Short mmCIF file of N, CA and C in Angstrom, two decimals:
data_model
loop_
_atom_site.label_atom_id
_atom_site.label_comp_id
_atom_site.label_asym_id
_atom_site.label_seq_id
_atom_site.Cartn_x
_atom_site.Cartn_y
_atom_site.Cartn_z
N UNK M 435 0.81 -1.15 -0.05
CA UNK M 435 0.01 0.08 0.08
C UNK M 435 0.96 1.23 0.20
N UNK M 436 0.28 2.21 -0.39
CA UNK M 436 1.03 3.54 -0.64
C UNK M 436 1.09 4.04 0.99
N UNK M 437 2.25 4.95 1.17
CA UNK M 437 2.47 5.53 2.56
C UNK M 437 1.60 6.64 2.68
N UNK M 438 0.88 7.07 1.56
CA UNK M 438 -0.04 8.23 1.99
C UNK M 438 -1.23 7.99 2.61
N UNK M 439 -1.47 8.39 3.76
CA UNK M 439 -2.80 8.10 4.38
C UNK M 439 -3.80 8.57 4.02
N UNK M 440 -3.82 9.48 3.29
CA UNK M 440 -5.41 10.10 2.58
C UNK M 440 -5.68 9.15 1.46
N UNK M 441 -4.34 8.84 0.66
CA UNK M 441 -4.65 8.29 -0.65
C UNK M 441 -5.34 6.59 0.00
N UNK M 442 -4.80 6.05 1.09
CA UNK M 442 -4.79 4.73 1.58
C UNK M 442 -6.45 4.70 1.93
N UNK M 443 -6.58 5.67 2.67
CA UNK M 443 -8.22 5.90 3.16
C UNK M 443 -9.08 5.94 2.02
N UNK M 444 -9.10 6.61 1.03
CA UNK M 444 -9.61 7.00 -0.34
C UNK M 444 -9.73 5.74 -0.88
N UNK M 445 -8.65 4.86 -1.18
CA UNK M 445 -8.84 3.77 -1.69
C UNK M 445 -9.53 2.59 -0.98
N UNK M 446 -9.28 2.43 0.26
CA UNK M 446 -10.28 1.47 0.93
C UNK M 446 -11.59 1.96 0.81
N UNK M 447 -12.00 3.22 1.09
CA UNK M 447 -13.56 3.51 0.78
C UNK M 447 -14.10 3.42 -0.66
N UNK M 448 -13.12 3.57 -1.58
CA UNK M 448 -13.62 3.14 -2.93
C UNK M 448 -13.93 1.70 -2.96
N UNK M 449 -13.14 1.00 -2.75
CA UNK M 449 -13.33 -0.34 -2.56
C UNK M 449 -14.67 -0.78 -1.92
N UNK M 450 -14.93 -0.12 -0.83
CA UNK M 450 -16.24 -0.54 -0.27
C UNK M 450 -17.56 0.05 -1.31
N UNK M 451 -17.33 1.27 -1.56
CA UNK M 451 -18.38 1.55 -2.40
C UNK M 451 -18.52 1.02 -3.83
N UNK M 452 -17.32 0.66 -4.33
CA UNK M 452 -17.79 -0.02 -5.45
C UNK M 452 -18.19 -1.53 -5.51
N UNK M 453 -17.87 -2.17 -4.17
CA UNK M 453 -18.47 -3.39 -4.03
C UNK M 453 -20.08 -3.36 -3.84
N UNK M 454 -20.61 -2.22 -3.25
CA UNK M 454 -22.08 -2.04 -2.97
C UNK M 454 -22.71 -1.79 -4.34
N UNK M 455 -21.82 -0.95 -5.37
CA UNK M 455 -22.44 -0.59 -6.52
C UNK M 455 -22.60 -1.91 -7.44
N UNK M 456 -21.30 -2.88 -7.62
CA UNK M 456 -21.38 -4.05 -8.21
C UNK M 456 -22.77 -5.14 -7.76
N UNK M 457 -22.97 -5.00 -6.49
CA UNK M 457 -24.34 -5.57 -5.93
C UNK M 457 -25.53 -5.12 -6.43
N UNK M 458 -25.61 -3.67 -6.81
CA UNK M 458 -26.86 -2.99 -6.97
C UNK M 458 -27.03 -3.14 -8.71
N UNK M 459 -25.87 -3.65 -9.12
CA UNK M 459 -26.03 -3.63 -10.87
C UNK M 459 -25.46 -5.06 -11.40
N UNK M 460 -26.05 -6.30 -10.91
CA UNK M 460 -25.80 -7.50 -11.41
C UNK M 460 -25.93 -7.56 -12.97
N UNK M 461 -24.86 -8.45 -13.57
CA UNK M 461 -24.89 -8.95 -14.97
C UNK M 461 -24.29 -7.43 -15.62
N UNK M 462 -23.96 -6.53 -14.82
CA UNK M 462 -23.63 -5.40 -16.03
C UNK M 462 -22.14 -4.95 -15.64
N UNK M 463 -21.41 -5.03 -14.50
CA UNK M 463 -20.24 -4.72 -13.83
C UNK M 463 -19.62 -5.63 -13.13
N UNK M 464 -18.47 -5.99 -13.21
CA UNK M 464 -17.64 -6.54 -12.06
C UNK M 464 -16.34 -5.60 -11.99
N UNK M 465 -16.10 -5.35 -10.58
CA UNK M 465 -15.13 -4.61 -10.39
C UNK M 465 -13.90 -5.43 -9.35
N UNK M 466 -12.80 -5.57 -9.66
CA UNK M 466 -11.66 -6.06 -8.87
C UNK M 466 -10.63 -4.99 -8.52
N UNK M 467 -10.84 -4.86 -7.23
CA UNK M 467 -9.48 -3.88 -6.92
C UNK M 467 -8.12 -4.42 -6.88
N UNK M 468 -7.13 -3.90 -7.47
CA UNK M 468 -5.80 -4.16 -7.48
C UNK M 468 -4.91 -3.41 -6.71
N UNK M 469 -4.86 -3.60 -5.19
CA UNK M 469 -4.06 -2.77 -4.30
C UNK M 469 -2.71 -2.62 -5.00
N UNK M 470 -1.91 -1.51 -4.90
CA UNK M 470 -2.24 -0.36 -4.02
C UNK M 470 -3.12 0.76 -4.57
N UNK M 471 -3.22 0.64 -5.98
CA UNK M 471 -4.02 2.02 -6.70
C UNK M 471 -4.75 1.83 -7.78
N UNK M 472 -5.10 0.53 -8.08
CA UNK M 472 -5.69 -0.12 -9.44
C UNK M 472 -6.86 -0.80 -9.10
N UNK M 473 -7.88 -0.69 -10.42
CA UNK M 473 -8.95 -1.53 -10.42
C UNK M 473 -9.25 -2.20 -11.78
N UNK M 474 -9.86 -3.42 -11.83
CA UNK M 474 -10.09 -4.11 -13.09
C UNK M 474 -11.49 -4.14 -13.11
N UNK M 475 -12.12 -3.44 -14.36
CA UNK M 475 -13.78 -3.25 -14.67
C UNK M 475 -14.06 -4.08 -15.49
N UNK M 476 -14.99 -4.97 -15.50
CA UNK M 476 -15.46 -5.65 -16.77
C UNK M 476 -17.04 -4.96 -17.07
N UNK M 477 -17.33 -4.62 -18.00
CA UNK M 477 -18.42 -3.83 -18.23
C UNK M 477 -18.90 -4.92 -19.60
N UNK M 478 -20.41 -5.24 -19.13
CA UNK M 478 -21.22 -6.13 -20.00
C UNK M 478 -22.05 -5.04 -20.98
N UNK M 479 -21.70 -4.36 -21.85
CA UNK M 479 -22.14 -3.64 -22.86
C UNK M 479 -21.67 -3.43 -24.21
N UNK M 480 -22.63 -2.98 -25.07
CA UNK M 480 -22.12 -2.94 -26.33
C UNK M 480 -21.01 -2.14 -26.67
N UNK M 481 -19.89 -2.19 -27.41
CA UNK M 481 -19.00 -1.15 -27.80
C UNK M 481 -18.58 -1.77 -29.29
N UNK M 482 -17.40 -1.07 -29.71
CA UNK M 482 -16.98 -1.12 -31.15
C UNK M 482 -15.51 -1.55 -30.75
N UNK M 483 -15.20 -2.45 -31.74
CA UNK M 483 -13.65 -2.76 -31.94
C UNK M 483 -13.42 -2.86 -33.57
N UNK M 484 -12.07 -2.69 -33.96
CA UNK M 484 -11.70 -2.90 -35.09
C UNK M 484 -10.87 -4.03 -35.32
N UNK M 485 -11.40 -4.92 -36.47
CA UNK M 485 -10.97 -6.17 -36.90
C UNK M 485 -9.50 -6.07 -37.42
N UNK M 486 -8.52 -6.92 -37.25
CA UNK M 486 -7.35 -6.86 -38.32
C UNK M 486 -7.46 -6.51 -39.67
N UNK M 487 -8.82 -7.13 -40.10
CA UNK M 487 -9.02 -6.64 -41.70
C UNK M 487 -9.70 -5.28 -41.81
N UNK M 488 -9.72 -4.46 -40.94
CA UNK M 488 -10.64 -3.19 -41.01
C UNK M 488 -12.06 -2.96 -40.84
N UNK M 489 -12.77 -4.29 -40.59
CA UNK M 489 -13.92 -4.08 -40.42
C UNK M 489 -14.31 -3.83 -38.99
N UNK M 490 -15.25 -3.01 -38.81
CA UNK M 490 -15.85 -2.54 -37.41
C UNK M 490 -17.08 -3.38 -37.06
N UNK M 491 -16.64 -4.02 -35.86
CA UNK M 491 -17.81 -4.99 -35.29
C UNK M 491 -18.03 -4.59 -33.65
N UNK M 492 -19.18 -4.96 -33.59
CA UNK M 492 -19.77 -4.94 -32.02
C UNK M 492 -19.11 -5.72 -31.22
N UNK M 493 -18.79 -5.58 -30.04
CA UNK M 493 -18.20 -6.34 -28.96
C UNK M 493 -19.05 -6.29 -27.81
N UNK M 494 -19.43 -7.55 -27.16
CA UNK M 494 -20.48 -7.42 -26.09
C UNK M 494 -19.90 -7.09 -24.78
N UNK M 495 -18.77 -6.86 -24.50
CA UNK M 495 -18.33 -6.66 -23.24
C UNK M 495 -16.60 -5.97 -23.42
N UNK M 496 -16.39 -5.48 -22.28
CA UNK M 496 -14.81 -4.61 -22.34
C UNK M 496 -14.45 -4.71 -20.94
N UNK M 497 -12.99 -5.15 -20.71
CA UNK M 497 -12.23 -5.19 -19.48
C UNK M 497 -11.30 -3.53 -19.76
N UNK M 498 -11.54 -2.96 -18.54
CA UNK M 498 -10.89 -1.67 -18.53
C UNK M 498 -10.10 -1.69 -17.19
N UNK M 499 -8.85 -1.23 -17.34
CA UNK M 499 -7.96 -0.95 -16.20
C UNK M 499 -8.09 0.35 -15.54
N UNK M 500 -8.17 0.82 -14.40
CA UNK M 500 -7.81 2.19 -13.90
C UNK M 500 -6.91 2.15 -12.96
N UNK M 501 -5.88 2.89 -13.16
CA UNK M 501 -4.89 3.29 -12.19
C UNK M 501 -4.80 4.58 -11.97
N UNK M 502 -4.98 5.00 -10.55
CA UNK M 502 -4.80 5.99 -9.81
C UNK M 502 -3.53 6.38 -9.40
N UNK M 503 -3.00 7.36 -10.11
CA UNK M 503 -1.69 8.02 -9.49
C UNK M 503 -1.48 8.34 -7.81
N UNK M 504 -0.25 8.17 -7.73
CA UNK M 504 0.00 8.45 -6.15
C UNK M 504 -0.67 9.72 -5.42
N UNK M 505 -0.64 10.78 -6.39
CA UNK M 505 -1.19 12.12 -6.18
C UNK M 505 -2.35 12.31 -6.26
N UNK M 506 -3.17 11.34 -6.65
CA UNK M 506 -4.69 11.55 -6.87
C UNK M 506 -5.78 12.30 -6.11
N UNK M 507 -5.37 12.18 -4.94
CA UNK M 507 -6.10 12.84 -3.99
C UNK M 507 -5.68 14.49 -4.02
N UNK M 508 -4.64 14.62 -4.62
CA UNK M 508 -4.41 16.09 -4.30
C UNK M 508 -4.32 16.80 -5.63
N UNK M 509 -4.00 16.33 -6.57
CA UNK M 509 -3.94 16.87 -8.15
C UNK M 509 -4.87 16.16 -9.23
N UNK M 510 -5.27 17.07 -10.12
CA UNK M 510 -6.16 16.30 -11.27
C UNK M 510 -5.34 15.37 -11.97
N UNK M 511 -5.45 14.23 -12.31
CA UNK M 511 -4.70 13.61 -13.06
C UNK M 511 -4.95 13.83 -14.66
N UNK M 512 -3.94 13.40 -15.55
CA UNK M 512 -3.92 13.46 -16.85
C UNK M 512 -5.23 12.75 -17.31
N UNK M 513 -6.14 13.13 -17.91
CA UNK M 513 -7.30 12.44 -18.32
C UNK M 513 -7.09 11.39 -19.32
N UNK M 514 -6.05 11.07 -19.93
CA UNK M 514 -5.73 9.93 -20.79
C UNK M 514 -4.68 9.00 -20.20
N UNK M 515 -4.30 9.31 -19.03
CA UNK M 515 -3.72 8.44 -18.55
C UNK M 515 -4.05 7.39 -17.17
N UNK M 516 -5.24 7.55 -17.24
CA UNK M 516 -5.89 7.12 -15.71
C UNK M 516 -6.53 5.54 -16.11
N UNK M 517 -6.98 5.47 -17.32
CA UNK M 517 -7.85 4.20 -17.62
C UNK M 517 -7.50 3.54 -19.00
N UNK M 518 -7.50 2.48 -19.43
CA UNK M 518 -7.14 1.56 -20.52
C UNK M 518 -7.94 0.47 -20.91
N UNK M 519 -8.33 0.40 -22.29
CA UNK M 519 -9.04 -0.91 -22.52
C UNK M 519 -8.02 -2.13 -22.48
N UNK M 520 -8.25 -3.02 -21.78
CA UNK M 520 -7.33 -4.22 -21.92
C UNK M 520 -7.93 -5.36 -22.75
N UNK M 521 -9.35 -5.50 -22.68
CA UNK M 521 -9.65 -6.40 -23.76
C UNK M 521 -10.95 -5.86 -24.07
N UNK M 522 -11.55 -6.05 -25.28
CA UNK M 522 -10.80 -6.83 -26.44
C UNK M 522 -9.74 -5.91 -27.05
N UNK M 523 -8.92 -6.39 -27.84
CA UNK M 523 -8.01 -5.56 -28.51
C UNK M 523 -8.68 -4.79 -29.63
N UNK M 524 -8.05 -3.88 -30.05
CA UNK M 524 -8.26 -2.94 -30.95
C UNK M 524 -9.65 -2.33 -30.81
N UNK M 525 -9.75 -1.65 -29.46
CA UNK M 525 -11.06 -0.76 -29.33
C UNK M 525 -11.17 0.37 -30.35
N UNK M 526 -12.49 0.64 -30.76
CA UNK M 526 -12.81 1.48 -31.90
C UNK M 526 -13.64 2.70 -31.34
N UNK M 527 -12.85 3.69 -31.17
CA UNK M 527 -13.73 4.92 -30.47
C UNK M 527 -12.88 6.08 -30.41
N UNK M 528 -13.40 7.09 -30.80
CA UNK M 528 -12.77 8.40 -30.94
C UNK M 528 -11.75 8.96 -29.62
N UNK M 529 -12.37 8.55 -28.54
CA UNK M 529 -11.82 8.85 -27.29
C UNK M 529 -10.77 7.80 -26.50
N UNK M 530 -10.64 6.67 -27.67
CA UNK M 530 -9.64 5.62 -27.17
C UNK M 530 -8.44 5.77 -28.19
N UNK M 531 -7.31 5.52 -27.78
CA UNK M 531 -6.24 5.25 -28.80
C UNK M 531 -5.99 3.97 -28.73
N UNK M 532 -6.60 3.63 -29.93
CA UNK M 532 -6.58 1.99 -30.31
C UNK M 532 -5.53 1.07 -30.10
N UNK M 533 -4.20 1.34 -30.49
CA UNK M 533 -3.25 0.49 -30.09
C UNK M 533 -2.70 0.44 -28.65
N UNK M 534 -2.85 1.51 -27.94
CA UNK M 534 -2.70 1.41 -26.52
C UNK M 534 -3.62 0.95 -25.73
N UNK M 535 -4.89 1.54 -26.06
CA UNK M 535 -6.18 1.22 -25.49
C UNK M 535 -6.37 2.23 -24.56
N UNK M 536 -5.75 3.44 -24.55
CA UNK M 536 -5.77 4.39 -23.68
C UNK M 536 -7.11 5.17 -23.88
N UNK M 537 -7.78 5.44 -22.78
CA UNK M 537 -9.05 6.14 -22.85
C UNK M 537 -9.05 7.56 -22.30
N UNK M 538 -9.39 8.59 -22.88
CA UNK M 538 -9.50 10.00 -22.29
C UNK M 538 -11.02 10.08 -21.75
N UNK M 539 -10.85 10.30 -20.66
CA UNK M 539 -11.98 10.22 -19.50
C UNK M 539 -12.76 11.57 -19.57
N UNK M 540 -12.15 12.45 -20.29
CA UNK M 540 -12.62 14.05 -19.83
C UNK M 540 -12.00 14.50 -18.72
N UNK M 541 -12.57 15.67 -18.37
CA UNK M 541 -12.08 16.45 -17.22
C UNK M 541 -12.61 15.64 -15.75
N UNK M 542 -11.73 15.27 -15.17
CA UNK M 542 -11.83 15.00 -13.54
C UNK M 542 -10.81 15.79 -12.83
N UNK M 543 -11.46 15.73 -11.61
CA UNK M 543 -10.73 16.55 -10.66
C UNK M 543 -10.13 15.65 -9.53
N UNK M 544 -9.52 15.98 -8.82
CA UNK M 544 -8.56 15.19 -7.60
C UNK M 544 -9.70 14.62 -6.74
N UNK M 545 -9.50 13.34 -6.65
CA UNK M 545 -10.24 12.49 -5.92
C UNK M 545 -11.78 12.36 -6.47
N UNK M 546 -11.75 12.28 -7.64
CA UNK M 546 -13.00 11.96 -8.30
C UNK M 546 -13.25 10.68 -7.88
N UNK M 547 -14.48 10.11 -7.68
CA UNK M 547 -14.70 8.77 -7.36
C UNK M 547 -14.48 7.71 -8.50
N UNK M 548 -14.06 6.67 -8.12
CA UNK M 548 -14.06 5.54 -9.07
C UNK M 548 -15.58 5.30 -9.89
N UNK M 549 -16.73 5.09 -8.99
CA UNK M 549 -17.64 5.25 -9.51
C UNK M 549 -18.19 6.35 -10.55
N UNK M 550 -17.78 7.32 -10.41
CA UNK M 550 -18.01 8.47 -11.24
C UNK M 550 -17.16 8.18 -12.74
N UNK M 551 -15.83 7.51 -12.58
CA UNK M 551 -15.02 7.23 -13.79
C UNK M 551 -15.52 6.12 -14.27
N UNK M 552 -16.09 5.28 -13.74
CA UNK M 552 -16.66 3.76 -14.26
C UNK M 552 -17.95 4.40 -15.05
N UNK M 553 -18.64 5.34 -14.71
CA UNK M 553 -19.90 5.69 -15.25
C UNK M 553 -19.51 6.70 -16.86
N UNK M 554 -18.30 7.40 -16.39
CA UNK M 554 -18.02 8.08 -17.53
C UNK M 554 -17.28 7.03 -18.46
N UNK M 555 -16.68 6.10 -18.32
CA UNK M 555 -16.21 4.97 -19.32
C UNK M 555 -17.07 4.41 -19.82
N UNK M 556 -18.31 3.90 -19.05
CA UNK M 556 -19.60 3.30 -19.82
C UNK M 556 -19.98 4.29 -20.91
N UNK M 557 -20.18 5.48 -20.46
CA UNK M 557 -21.08 6.28 -21.77
C UNK M 557 -19.95 6.43 -22.61
N UNK M 558 -18.69 6.31 -22.78
CA UNK M 558 -17.74 6.36 -23.74
C UNK M 558 -17.99 5.10 -24.60
N UNK M 559 -17.85 4.01 -23.71
CA UNK M 559 -17.90 2.89 -24.46
C UNK M 559 -19.27 2.47 -25.34
N UNK M 560 -20.37 2.81 -24.83
CA UNK M 560 -21.70 2.83 -25.82
C UNK M 560 -22.04 3.81 -26.71
N UNK M 561 -20.91 4.71 -26.78
CA UNK M 561 -20.75 5.91 -27.62
C UNK M 561 -21.96 7.05 -27.47
N UNK M 562 -22.30 7.15 -26.21
CA UNK M 562 -23.07 8.03 -25.76
C UNK M 562 -22.33 9.49 -25.63
N UNK M 563 -21.04 9.25 -25.26
CA UNK M 563 -19.76 10.56 -25.17
C UNK M 563 -18.80 10.07 -26.14
N UNK M 564 -18.61 11.02 -27.04
CA UNK M 564 -17.53 10.88 -28.01
C UNK M 564 -17.35 12.13 -28.55
N UNK M 565 -15.85 12.16 -28.86
CA UNK M 565 -15.17 13.44 -29.45
C UNK M 565 -15.19 13.32 -31.03
N UNK M 566 -15.93 14.03 -31.83
CA UNK M 566 -15.57 13.66 -33.19
C UNK M 566 -14.36 14.77 -33.77
N UNK M 567 -13.81 15.54 -33.04
CA UNK M 567 -12.77 16.43 -33.48
C UNK M 567 -11.31 16.39 -32.97
N UNK M 568 -11.56 16.27 -31.62
CA UNK M 568 -10.08 16.04 -30.97
C UNK M 568 -9.97 15.00 -30.08
N UNK M 569 -10.21 13.86 -30.69
CA UNK M 569 -10.26 12.67 -29.87
C UNK M 569 -8.72 12.17 -29.95
N UNK M 570 -8.51 10.97 -29.31
CA UNK M 570 -7.02 10.25 -29.21
C UNK M 570 -7.18 9.20 -30.75
N UNK M 571 -8.12 9.17 -31.29
CA UNK M 571 -8.05 8.35 -32.44
C UNK M 571 -8.82 9.08 -33.73
N UNK M 572 -7.86 9.98 -34.39
CA UNK M 572 -8.74 10.82 -35.35
C UNK M 572 -9.28 10.02 -36.40
N UNK M 573 -8.81 8.85 -36.88
CA UNK M 573 -9.62 8.06 -37.70
C UNK M 573 -10.93 7.40 -37.18
N UNK M 574 -10.77 7.14 -35.93
CA UNK M 574 -12.23 6.55 -35.28
C UNK M 574 -13.05 7.68 -35.41
N UNK M 575 -12.71 9.10 -35.05
CA UNK M 575 -13.43 10.34 -35.12
C UNK M 575 -13.97 10.61 -36.42
N UNK M 576 -13.39 10.53 -37.29
CA UNK M 576 -13.96 10.50 -38.53
C UNK M 576 -14.77 9.49 -38.89
N UNK M 577 -14.64 8.25 -38.80
CA UNK M 577 -15.55 7.28 -38.80
C UNK M 577 -16.86 7.61 -38.06
N UNK M 578 -16.76 7.84 -36.94
CA UNK M 578 -17.93 8.42 -35.83
C UNK M 578 -18.86 9.73 -36.58
N UNK M 579 -18.21 10.51 -37.12
CA UNK M 579 -18.89 11.65 -37.68
C UNK M 579 -19.81 11.30 -39.16
N UNK M 580 -19.43 10.06 -39.46
CA UNK M 580 -20.25 9.83 -40.82
C UNK M 580 -21.08 8.63 -40.31
N UNK M 581 -21.19 8.02 -38.87
CA UNK M 581 -21.94 7.31 -38.32
C UNK M 581 -22.67 7.43 -37.06
N UNK M 582 -23.16 8.69 -37.08
CA UNK M 582 -23.86 9.00 -35.69
C UNK M 582 -25.30 8.65 -35.68
N UNK M 583 -25.79 8.23 -36.88
CA UNK M 583 -27.11 7.45 -36.70
C UNK M 583 -27.03 6.03 -36.21
N UNK M 584 -26.06 5.56 -35.82
CA UNK M 584 -25.78 4.37 -34.84
C UNK M 584 -25.74 4.47 -33.62
N UNK M 585 -25.53 5.56 -32.76
CA UNK M 585 -24.98 5.95 -31.70
C UNK M 585 -26.48 6.41 -30.79
N UNK M 586 -26.20 6.34 -29.52
CA UNK M 586 -25.47 5.25 -28.83
C UNK M 586 -25.73 3.86 -29.12
N UNK M 587 -24.91 2.97 -28.95
CA UNK M 587 -25.19 1.45 -29.38
C UNK M 587 -26.13 0.73 -28.75
N UNK M 588 -26.16 1.16 -27.41
CA UNK M 588 -27.47 0.64 -26.70
C UNK M 588 -28.07 1.78 -25.84
N UNK M 589 -29.13 1.63 -25.19
CA UNK M 589 -29.80 2.64 -24.48
C UNK M 589 -28.92 2.46 -23.06
N UNK M 590 -28.65 3.67 -22.73
CA UNK M 590 -27.82 3.85 -21.51
C UNK M 590 -28.66 3.23 -20.30
N UNK M 591 -28.18 2.45 -19.57
CA UNK M 591 -28.65 1.70 -18.60
C UNK M 591 -28.66 2.43 -17.20
N UNK M 592 -29.63 2.82 -16.55
CA UNK M 592 -29.48 3.37 -15.23
C UNK M 592 -28.46 2.70 -14.28
N UNK M 593 -27.58 3.28 -14.00
CA UNK M 593 -26.51 2.43 -12.94
C UNK M 593 -27.03 2.85 -11.56
N UNK M 594 -27.16 2.05 -10.94
CA UNK M 594 -27.55 2.10 -9.49
C UNK M 594 -26.44 2.32 -8.65
N UNK M 595 -26.66 3.31 -7.96
CA UNK M 595 -25.54 3.83 -6.77
C UNK M 595 -26.04 3.50 -5.27
N UNK M 596 -25.09 3.19 -4.48
CA UNK M 596 -25.31 3.14 -3.21
C UNK M 596 -25.82 4.53 -2.65
N UNK M 597 -26.69 4.50 -1.41
CA UNK M 597 -27.04 5.63 -0.86
C UNK M 597 -26.10 6.76 -0.58
N UNK M 598 -24.99 6.19 -0.14
CA UNK M 598 -23.93 7.41 0.09
C UNK M 598 -23.22 7.79 -0.99
N UNK M 599 -23.56 7.57 -2.15
CA UNK M 599 -22.72 7.86 -3.48
C UNK M 599 -23.77 8.85 -4.23
N UNK M 600 -25.14 8.86 -3.73
CA UNK M 600 -26.07 9.66 -4.35
C UNK M 600 -25.85 11.22 -4.07
N UNK M 601 -25.90 12.14 -4.93
CA UNK M 601 -25.62 13.54 -4.37
C UNK M 601 -27.22 14.26 -4.92
N UNK M 602 -27.55 15.10 -4.35
CA UNK M 602 -28.80 15.84 -4.81
C UNK M 602 -28.36 17.16 -5.41
#
């Protein structure tokens, strides 16, 4: 574990909240904590990938890694360095750098909850949220501009949050 007591407390709290979130959303999310600072998240949702031959195909699930930097509770992280698609290979999205799988999650502040990051990544995967002009994948951005009638790939599901994560 990290020696920063604030981050350690944050990580433990996030693990507890995510456990409750997974229980409230069966069949949609699986989250595994990887101490001292990471999470593996499996999303059961439609997204796109690019096959080696160039075809764009739907994928039924994605595994995303989230790694929180040591100074996460004190400074806003680089939005392109915190999350990446692990599987399937070759994700196809303007906000995802295909070869590396890096995801641009957009603006996030210090100590943004991992639940909020998960919700943001979900909207990216299903193409509810995508950049057509300044994304990490210009080729996917150009493709998305010409296929906007396909999005979102599925109707966004309501993600149920534990009562302590609901803000009014």
